[in-house]
Structure formats: structure tokens, C-alpha cells
mmCIF file of C-alpha atoms in Angstrom:
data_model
loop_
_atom_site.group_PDB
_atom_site.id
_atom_site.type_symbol
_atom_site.label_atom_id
_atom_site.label_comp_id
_atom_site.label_asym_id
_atom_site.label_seq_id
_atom_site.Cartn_x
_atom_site.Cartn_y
_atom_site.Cartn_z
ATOM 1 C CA UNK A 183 -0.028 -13.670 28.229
ATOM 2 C CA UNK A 184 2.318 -12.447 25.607
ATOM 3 C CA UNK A 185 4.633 -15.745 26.087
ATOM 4 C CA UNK A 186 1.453 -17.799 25.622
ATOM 5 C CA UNK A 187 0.178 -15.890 23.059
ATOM 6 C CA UNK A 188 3.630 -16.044 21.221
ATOM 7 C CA UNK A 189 4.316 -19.610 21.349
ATOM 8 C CA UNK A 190 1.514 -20.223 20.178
ATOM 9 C CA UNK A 191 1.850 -18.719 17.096
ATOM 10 C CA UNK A 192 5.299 -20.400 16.827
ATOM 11 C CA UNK A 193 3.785 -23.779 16.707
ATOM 12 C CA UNK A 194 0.420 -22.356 14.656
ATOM 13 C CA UNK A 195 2.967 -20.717 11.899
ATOM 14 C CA UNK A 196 5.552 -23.386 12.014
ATOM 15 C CA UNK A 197 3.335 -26.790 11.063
ATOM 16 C CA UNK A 198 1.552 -27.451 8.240
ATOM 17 C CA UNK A 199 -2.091 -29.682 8.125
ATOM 18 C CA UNK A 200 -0.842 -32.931 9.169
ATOM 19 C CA UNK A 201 -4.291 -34.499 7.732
ATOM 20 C CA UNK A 202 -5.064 -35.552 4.516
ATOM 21 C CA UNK A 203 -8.379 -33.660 3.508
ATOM 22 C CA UNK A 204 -10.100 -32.533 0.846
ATOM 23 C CA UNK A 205 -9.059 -28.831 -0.583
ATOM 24 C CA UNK A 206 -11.741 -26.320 -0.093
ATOM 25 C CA UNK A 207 -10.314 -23.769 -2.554
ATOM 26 C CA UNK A 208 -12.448 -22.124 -5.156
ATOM 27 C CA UNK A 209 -11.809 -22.650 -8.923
ATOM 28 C CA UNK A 210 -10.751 -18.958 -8.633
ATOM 29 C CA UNK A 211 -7.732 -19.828 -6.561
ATOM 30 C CA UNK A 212 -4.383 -21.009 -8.033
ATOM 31 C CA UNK A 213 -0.503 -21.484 -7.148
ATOM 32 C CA UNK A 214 3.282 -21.016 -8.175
ATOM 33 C CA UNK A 215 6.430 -20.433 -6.982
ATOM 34 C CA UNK A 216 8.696 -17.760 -6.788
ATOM 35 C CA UNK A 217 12.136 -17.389 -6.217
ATOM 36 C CA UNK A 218 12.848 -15.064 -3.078
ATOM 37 C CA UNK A 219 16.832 -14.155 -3.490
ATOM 38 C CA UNK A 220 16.079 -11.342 -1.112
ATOM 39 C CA UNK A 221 14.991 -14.106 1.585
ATOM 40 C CA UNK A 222 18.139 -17.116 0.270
ATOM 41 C CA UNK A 223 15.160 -19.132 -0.704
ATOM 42 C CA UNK A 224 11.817 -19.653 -2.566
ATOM 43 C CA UNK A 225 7.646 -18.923 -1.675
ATOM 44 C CA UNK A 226 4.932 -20.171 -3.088
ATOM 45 C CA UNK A 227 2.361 -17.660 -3.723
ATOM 46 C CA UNK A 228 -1.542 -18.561 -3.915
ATOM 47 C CA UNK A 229 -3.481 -16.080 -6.353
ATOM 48 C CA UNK A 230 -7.458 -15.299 -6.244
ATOM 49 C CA UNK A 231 -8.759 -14.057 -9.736
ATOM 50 C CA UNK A 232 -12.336 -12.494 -9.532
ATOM 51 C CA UNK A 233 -14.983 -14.479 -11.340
ATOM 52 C CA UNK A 234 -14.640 -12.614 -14.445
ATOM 53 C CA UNK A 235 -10.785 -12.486 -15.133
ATOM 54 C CA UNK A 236 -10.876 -14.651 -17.563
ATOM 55 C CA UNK A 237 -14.044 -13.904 -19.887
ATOM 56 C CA UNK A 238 -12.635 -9.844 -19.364
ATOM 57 C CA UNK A 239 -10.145 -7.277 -20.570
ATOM 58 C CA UNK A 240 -10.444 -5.762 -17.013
ATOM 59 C CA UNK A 241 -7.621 -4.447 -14.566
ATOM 60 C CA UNK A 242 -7.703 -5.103 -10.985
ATOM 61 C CA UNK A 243 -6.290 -3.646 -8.005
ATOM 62 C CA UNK A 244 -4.493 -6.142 -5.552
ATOM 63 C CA UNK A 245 -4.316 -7.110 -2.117
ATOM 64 C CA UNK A 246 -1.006 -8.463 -0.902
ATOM 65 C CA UNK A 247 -1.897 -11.076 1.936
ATOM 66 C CA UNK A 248 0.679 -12.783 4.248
ATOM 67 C CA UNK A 249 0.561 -16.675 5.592
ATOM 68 C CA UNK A 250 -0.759 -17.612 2.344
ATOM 69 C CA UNK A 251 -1.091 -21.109 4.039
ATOM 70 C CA UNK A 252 -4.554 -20.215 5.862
ATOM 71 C CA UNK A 253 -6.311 -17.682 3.578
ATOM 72 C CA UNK A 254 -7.758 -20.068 1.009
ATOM 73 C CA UNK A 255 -7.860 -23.971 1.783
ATOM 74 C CA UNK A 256 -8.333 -25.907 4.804
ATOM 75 C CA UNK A 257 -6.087 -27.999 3.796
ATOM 76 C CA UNK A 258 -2.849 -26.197 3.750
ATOM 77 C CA UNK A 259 -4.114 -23.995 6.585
ATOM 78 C CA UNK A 260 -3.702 -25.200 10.692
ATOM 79 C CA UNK A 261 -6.565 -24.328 12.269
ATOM 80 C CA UNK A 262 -9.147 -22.944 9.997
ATOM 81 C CA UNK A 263 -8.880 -20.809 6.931
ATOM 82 C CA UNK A 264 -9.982 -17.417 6.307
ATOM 83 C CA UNK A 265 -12.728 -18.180 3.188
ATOM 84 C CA UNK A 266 -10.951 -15.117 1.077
ATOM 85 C CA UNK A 267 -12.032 -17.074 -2.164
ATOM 86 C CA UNK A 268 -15.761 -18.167 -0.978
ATOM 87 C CA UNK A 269 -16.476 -14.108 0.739
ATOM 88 C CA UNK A 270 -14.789 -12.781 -2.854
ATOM 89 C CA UNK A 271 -16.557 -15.066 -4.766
ATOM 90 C CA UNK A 272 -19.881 -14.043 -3.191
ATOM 91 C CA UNK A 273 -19.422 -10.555 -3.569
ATOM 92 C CA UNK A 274 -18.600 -11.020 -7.397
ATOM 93 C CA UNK A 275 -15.488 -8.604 -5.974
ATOM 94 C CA UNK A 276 -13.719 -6.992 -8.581
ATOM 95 C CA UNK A 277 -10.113 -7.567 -6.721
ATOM 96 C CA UNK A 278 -6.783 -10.153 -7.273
ATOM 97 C CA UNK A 279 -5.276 -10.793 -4.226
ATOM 98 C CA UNK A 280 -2.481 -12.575 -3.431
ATOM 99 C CA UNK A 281 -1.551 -14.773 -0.931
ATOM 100 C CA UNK A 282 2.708 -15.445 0.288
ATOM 101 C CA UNK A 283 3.086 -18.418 1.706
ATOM 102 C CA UNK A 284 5.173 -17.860 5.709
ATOM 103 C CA UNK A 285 8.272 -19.074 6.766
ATOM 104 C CA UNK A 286 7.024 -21.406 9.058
ATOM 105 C CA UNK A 287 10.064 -21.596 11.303
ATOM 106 C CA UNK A 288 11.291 -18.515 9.896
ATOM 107 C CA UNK A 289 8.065 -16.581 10.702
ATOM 108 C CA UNK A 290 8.986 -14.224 13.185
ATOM 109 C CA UNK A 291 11.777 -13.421 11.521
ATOM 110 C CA UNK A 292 10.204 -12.155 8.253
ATOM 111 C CA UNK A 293 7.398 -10.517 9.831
ATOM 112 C CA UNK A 294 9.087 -8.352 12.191
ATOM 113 C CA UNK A 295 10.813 -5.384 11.072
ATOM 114 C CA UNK A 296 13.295 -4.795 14.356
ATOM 115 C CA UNK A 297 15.035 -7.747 16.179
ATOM 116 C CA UNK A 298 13.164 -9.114 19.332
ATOM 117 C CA UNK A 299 15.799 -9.474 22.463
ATOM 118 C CA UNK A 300 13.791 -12.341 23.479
ATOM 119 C CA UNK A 301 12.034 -13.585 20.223
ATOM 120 C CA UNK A 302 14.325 -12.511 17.588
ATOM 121 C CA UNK A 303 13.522 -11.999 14.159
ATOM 122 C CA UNK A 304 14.244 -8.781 12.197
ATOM 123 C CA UNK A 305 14.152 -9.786 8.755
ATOM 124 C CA UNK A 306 11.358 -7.353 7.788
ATOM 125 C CA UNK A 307 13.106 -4.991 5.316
ATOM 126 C CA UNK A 308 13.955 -8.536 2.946
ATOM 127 C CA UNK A 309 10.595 -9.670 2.917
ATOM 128 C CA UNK A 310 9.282 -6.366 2.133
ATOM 129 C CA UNK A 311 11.989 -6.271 -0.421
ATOM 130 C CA UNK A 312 10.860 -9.274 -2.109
ATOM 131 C CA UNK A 313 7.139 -7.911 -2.155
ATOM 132 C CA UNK A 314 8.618 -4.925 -3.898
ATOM 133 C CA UNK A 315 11.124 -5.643 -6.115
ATOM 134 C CA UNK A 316 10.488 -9.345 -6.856
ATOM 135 C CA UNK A 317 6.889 -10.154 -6.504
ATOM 136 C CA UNK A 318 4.937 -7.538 -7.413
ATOM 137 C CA UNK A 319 6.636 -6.905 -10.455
ATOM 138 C CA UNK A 320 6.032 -10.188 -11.250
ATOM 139 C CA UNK A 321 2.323 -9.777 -10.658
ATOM 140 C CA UNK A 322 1.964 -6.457 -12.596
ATOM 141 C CA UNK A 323 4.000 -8.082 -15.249
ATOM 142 C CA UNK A 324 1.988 -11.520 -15.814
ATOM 143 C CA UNK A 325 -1.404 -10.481 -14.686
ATOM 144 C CA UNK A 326 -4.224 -7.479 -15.977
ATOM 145 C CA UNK A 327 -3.714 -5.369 -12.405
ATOM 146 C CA UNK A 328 -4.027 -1.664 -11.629
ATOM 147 C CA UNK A 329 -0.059 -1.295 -10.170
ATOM 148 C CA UNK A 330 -0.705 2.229 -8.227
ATOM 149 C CA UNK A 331 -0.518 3.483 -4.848
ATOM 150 C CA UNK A 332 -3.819 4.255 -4.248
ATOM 151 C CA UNK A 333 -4.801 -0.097 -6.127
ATOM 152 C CA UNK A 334 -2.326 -2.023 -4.050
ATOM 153 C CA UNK A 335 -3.503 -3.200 -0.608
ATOM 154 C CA UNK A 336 -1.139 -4.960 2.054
ATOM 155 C CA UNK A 337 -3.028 -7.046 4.616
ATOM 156 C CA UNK A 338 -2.510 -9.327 7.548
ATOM 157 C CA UNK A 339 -3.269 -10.261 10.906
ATOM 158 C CA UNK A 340 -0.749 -10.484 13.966
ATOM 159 C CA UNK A 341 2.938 -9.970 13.160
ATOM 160 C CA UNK A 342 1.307 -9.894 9.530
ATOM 161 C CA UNK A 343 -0.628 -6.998 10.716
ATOM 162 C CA UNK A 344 2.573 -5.713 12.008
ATOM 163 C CA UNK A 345 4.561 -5.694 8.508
ATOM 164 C CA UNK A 346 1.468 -4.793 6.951
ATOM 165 C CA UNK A 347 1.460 -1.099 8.901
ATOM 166 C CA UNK A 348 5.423 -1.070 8.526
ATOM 167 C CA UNK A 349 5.066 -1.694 5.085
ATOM 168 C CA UNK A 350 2.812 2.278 5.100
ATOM 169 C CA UNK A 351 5.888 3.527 6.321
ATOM 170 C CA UNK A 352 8.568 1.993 4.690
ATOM 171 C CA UNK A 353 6.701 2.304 0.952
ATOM 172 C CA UNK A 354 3.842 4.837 1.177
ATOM 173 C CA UNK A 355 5.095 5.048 -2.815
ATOM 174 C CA UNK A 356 4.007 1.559 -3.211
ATOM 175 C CA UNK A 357 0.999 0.547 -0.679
ATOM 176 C CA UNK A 358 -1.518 3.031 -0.766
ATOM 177 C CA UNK A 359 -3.864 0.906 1.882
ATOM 178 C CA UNK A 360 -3.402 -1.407 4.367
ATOM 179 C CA UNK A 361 -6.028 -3.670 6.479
ATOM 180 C CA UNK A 362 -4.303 -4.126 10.179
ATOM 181 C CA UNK A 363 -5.516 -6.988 12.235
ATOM 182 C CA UNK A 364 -4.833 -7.614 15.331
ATOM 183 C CA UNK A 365 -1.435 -5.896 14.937
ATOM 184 C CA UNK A 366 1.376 -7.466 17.497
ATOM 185 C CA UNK A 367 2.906 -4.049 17.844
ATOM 186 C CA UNK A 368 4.286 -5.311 21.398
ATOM 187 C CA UNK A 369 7.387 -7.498 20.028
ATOM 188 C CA UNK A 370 8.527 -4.545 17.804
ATOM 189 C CA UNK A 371 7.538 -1.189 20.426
ATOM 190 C CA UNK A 372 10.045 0.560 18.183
ATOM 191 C CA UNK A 373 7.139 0.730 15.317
ATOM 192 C CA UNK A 374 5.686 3.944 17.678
ATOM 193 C CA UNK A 375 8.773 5.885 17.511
ATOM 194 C CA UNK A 376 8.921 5.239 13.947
ATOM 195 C CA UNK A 377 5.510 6.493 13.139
ATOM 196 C CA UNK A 378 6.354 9.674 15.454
ATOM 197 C CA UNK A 379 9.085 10.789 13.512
ATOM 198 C CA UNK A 380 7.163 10.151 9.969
ATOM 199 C CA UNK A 381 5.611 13.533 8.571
ATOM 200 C CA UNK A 382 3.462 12.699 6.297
ATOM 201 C CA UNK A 383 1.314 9.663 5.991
ATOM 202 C CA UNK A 384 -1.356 9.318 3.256
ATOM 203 C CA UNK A 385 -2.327 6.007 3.070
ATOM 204 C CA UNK A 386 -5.463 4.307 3.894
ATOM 205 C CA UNK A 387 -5.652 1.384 7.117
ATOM 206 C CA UNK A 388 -8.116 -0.360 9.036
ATOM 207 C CA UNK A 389 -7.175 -1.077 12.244
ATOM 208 C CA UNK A 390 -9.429 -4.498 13.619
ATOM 209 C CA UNK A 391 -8.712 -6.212 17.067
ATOM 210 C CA UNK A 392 -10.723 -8.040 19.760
ATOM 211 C CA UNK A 393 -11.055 -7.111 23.077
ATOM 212 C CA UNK A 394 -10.879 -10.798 24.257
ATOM 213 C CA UNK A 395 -6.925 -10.528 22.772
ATOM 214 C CA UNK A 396 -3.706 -9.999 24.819
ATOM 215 C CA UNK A 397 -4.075 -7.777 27.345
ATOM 216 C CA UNK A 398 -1.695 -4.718 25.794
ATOM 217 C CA UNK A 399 -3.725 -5.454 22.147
ATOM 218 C CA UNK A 400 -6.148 -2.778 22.690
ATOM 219 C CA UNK A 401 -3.953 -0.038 23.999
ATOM 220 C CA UNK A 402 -1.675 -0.342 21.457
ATOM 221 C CA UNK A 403 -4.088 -0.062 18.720
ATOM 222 C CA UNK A 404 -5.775 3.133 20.313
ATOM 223 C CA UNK A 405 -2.295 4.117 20.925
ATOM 224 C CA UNK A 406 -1.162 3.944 17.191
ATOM 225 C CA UNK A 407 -4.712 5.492 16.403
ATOM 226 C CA UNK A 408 -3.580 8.216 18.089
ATOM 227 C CA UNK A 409 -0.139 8.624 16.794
ATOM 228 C CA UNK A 410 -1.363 8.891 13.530
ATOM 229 C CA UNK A 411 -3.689 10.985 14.176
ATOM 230 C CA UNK A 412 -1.432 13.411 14.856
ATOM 231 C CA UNK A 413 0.203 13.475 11.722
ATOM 232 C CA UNK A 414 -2.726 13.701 9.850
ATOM 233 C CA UNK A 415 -5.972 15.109 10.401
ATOM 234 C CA UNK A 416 -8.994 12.906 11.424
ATOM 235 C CA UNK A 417 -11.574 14.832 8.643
ATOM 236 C CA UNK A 418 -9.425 13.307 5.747
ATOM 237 C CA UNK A 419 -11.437 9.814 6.556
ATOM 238 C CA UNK A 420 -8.253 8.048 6.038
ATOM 239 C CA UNK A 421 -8.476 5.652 9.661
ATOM 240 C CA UNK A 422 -10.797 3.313 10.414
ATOM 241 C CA UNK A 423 -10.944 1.811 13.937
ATOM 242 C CA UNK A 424 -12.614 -1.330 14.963
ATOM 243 C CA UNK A 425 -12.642 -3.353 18.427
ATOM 244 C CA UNK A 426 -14.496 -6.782 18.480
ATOM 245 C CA UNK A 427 -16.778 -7.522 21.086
ATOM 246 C CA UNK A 428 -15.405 -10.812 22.180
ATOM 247 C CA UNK A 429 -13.332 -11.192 20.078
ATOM 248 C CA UNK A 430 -10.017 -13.569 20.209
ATOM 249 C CA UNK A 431 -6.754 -13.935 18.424
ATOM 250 C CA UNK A 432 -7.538 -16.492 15.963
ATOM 251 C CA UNK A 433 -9.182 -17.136 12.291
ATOM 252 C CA UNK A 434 -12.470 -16.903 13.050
ATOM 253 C CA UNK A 435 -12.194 -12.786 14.192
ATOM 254 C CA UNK A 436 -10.104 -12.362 11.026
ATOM 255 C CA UNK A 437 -12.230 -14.325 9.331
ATOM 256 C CA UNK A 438 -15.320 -12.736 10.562
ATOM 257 C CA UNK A 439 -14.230 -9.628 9.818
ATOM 258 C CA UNK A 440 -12.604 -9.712 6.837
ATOM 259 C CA UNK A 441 -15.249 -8.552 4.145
ATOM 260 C CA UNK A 442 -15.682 -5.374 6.531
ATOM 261 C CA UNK A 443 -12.230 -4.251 5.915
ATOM 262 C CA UNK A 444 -11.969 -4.893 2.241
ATOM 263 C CA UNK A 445 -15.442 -2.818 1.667
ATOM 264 C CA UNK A 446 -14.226 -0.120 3.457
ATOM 265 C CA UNK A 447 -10.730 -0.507 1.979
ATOM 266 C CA UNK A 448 -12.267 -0.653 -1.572
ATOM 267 C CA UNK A 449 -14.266 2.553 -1.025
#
């Protein structure tokens, strides 16, 4: 299952929409592009502004959002998009997220924190690098944001939701929250020894998966559940758990499920 699983996120994550089509992006949703020294290369970046950023003085907090590609547009995305703009849109959500486009073949690598004997990858700490030291300053710097811990939100679903937890541990200074979805803890196992030997752990996270998913999916979220509850005590309110029903490793779970985590994230 894991083989299937992973190949199929090769090819997913790999190819672009092959079809001409009509962009489904909101007015809200725009695009540059960034160089990435940290990754020998470049990334285009897709930003959501909330309905009011330009009529208001306001700052906004910011969610950091990997595979860029399917959060926004049909078009650009493979198999279906998340909606991020529309759901924002139609909560008049007082957020700027931002979307970083994937490495298509070099996926794996920058997701994953630890090399893969099988899959590779292991290119983790750069991309996280870049989201630190290149991108968000470039964010905070050209855009009305709130730049603290407690205002910046990483987020992403399967290896994303694996750099997204790493990126707790590697910068609790930095991310104060994190959404987790369907986290593929299984290619890196080495992410539960590293959140055993971390003492203290502040941040926020949502853990979301479906029970329809690989077959280790569940276990391993419970498991990391666990693990952090023991460094922290449950009656902070600081872990959210949440198994779908049904629910499969694709878009439409992440999708689905999506404006849950940000409420509860925003709280």
C-alpha cells in the first residue's frame, strides 16, 4: 500500500494540468517568483489577500502552504484544487496565506527532512531554510502581516504534512501553529525519535487523517498524538485530533476539511 500510495504521489506531484482550462482563482489570489538559493533554483509563490487588504491599514497573520500548484486554481492543480481562495473568501477571513509552488520531480526531496533508503529525498532543512530566511522575510517585508510565533501558520497535507510538523520542531521560534494532514510520517520514522528527545513544545497543530488512508496512517497519527502528549500536558488545549470517516488520501478530504482546521487554528 505504501508503494502504491507513494508512486502515486510521484506522478500526482511531478505533472502539471496538461489541459487548457479556464483559471478558477479568485481576484484575491496573485503570483511571483522568488529566487530559492537555498534550493539552486527559483519558486513561484501564489498569495491570497483577504477581501479587505486593499481598502485597509490592517495586519494579518499568515499561513505558509506547500504544493502551491493545487491550493487555488484548477488549472495549475492535477486532480482538483483545494478552494483556499473561494472557503477564505466566504468566510470574509481575516488571514494571507501563501502558497510555494513543489518541486515536482524534486518533491520528495524537499519535503522530507531525513533521506529515504528506498525513496530518497532529504532536502528538508533547505526548503525550510528558504521559508525562513528567504521567503518570509520577503513576505513580512512587502506585505501588512503580523510576523510572530503565535501569527505564522505552516500547513500541508502528506509529505507536506510531514515538513509542516518538522517545521514545529526545527523553528518553534518561527511557526507558532501548524495544520497536519494526513502526515506521511512512515517514509521519515525518524520524525518519532525526534519529537521524543524535544522538551518543550508550545506550538499549536491539528492533526486530520482518514481512516480509508494507508493502512499505518492512523497509528502513526495516534502514535505522534501520544508522543506529544507526553511532553506537554493535554489541559493546555494545544492538540487537536481528527480521523475522517471514510476518508481517502486525496483533495477532496483536505479539501473538505480544510476550513475546520483554520477555525480552530485561528482560535
Amino acid at each position: 500500500m505504501k508503494r502504491k500510495i507513494t508512486l502515486f504521489f510521484i506522478l500526482l506531484f511531478s505533472l502539471n494540468n496538461l489541459f487548457s482550462q479556464e483559471s478558477t482563482a479568485s481576484k484575491n489570489v496573485t503570483s511571483f517568483t522568488i529566487d530559492a538559493p537555498q534550493l539552486n533554483g527559483s519558486k513561484k509563490i501564489w498569495m491570497y489577500l483577504p477581501n479587505e487588504y486593499a481598502t485597509s491599514k490592517k495586519k494579518y497573520p499568515v499561513i505558509y502552504m506547500h504544493d502551491g500548484q493545487n491550493l487555488f486554481d484548477s488549472k495549475t492543480s492535477y486532480v482538483g484544487e483545494w478552494n483556499i481562495d473561494e472557503k477564505l473568501d466566504s468566510l470574509n477571513a481575516q488571514v494571507i496565506v501563501v502558497g510555494i509552488e513543489h518541486g515536482n520531480e524534486k518533491r520528495i526531496d524537499e519535503l522530507t527532512p531525513y533521506k529515504n533508503e528506498k525513496y530518497g529525498g532529504g532536502n528538508g532543512d533547505n526548503y525550510l531554510e528558504f521559508i525562513v530566511e528567504t521567503l518570509k522575510p520577503k513576505i513580512d517585508s512587502t506585505y501588512r502581516t503580523k510576523p510572530n510565533t503565535v501569527n505564522t501558520v505552516i500547513m500541508g497535507s502528506s509529505l507536506g504534512g510531514l515538513i509542516s510538523y518538522y517545521a514545529l520542531l526545527k523553528y518553534p521560534e518561527v511557526f507558532g501553529k501548524a495544520g497536519v494532514f494526513s502526515p506521511a510520517f512512515w517514509i521519515n520514522p525518524e520524525i518519532f525519535e525526534l519529537t521524543k528527545s524535544t522538551k518543550t513544545l508550545d506550538s499549536k497543530m491539528y492533526f486530520l487523517c482518514g481512516d480509508k488512508e494507508s493502512t499505518d496512517m492512523v497509528p502513526d497519527v495516534n502514535k505522534m498524538e501520544i508522543l506529544v502528549s507526553d511532553i506537554r500536558c493535554s489541559c493546555r488545549h494545544l492538540t487537536r485530533k481528527k480521523i475522517v470517516k471514510g476518508g481517502q488520501h486525496n483533495e477532496k478530504l483536505w479539501r473538505d476539511n480544510f476550513v475546520t482546521v483554520f477555525k480552530w487554528l485561528s482560535i
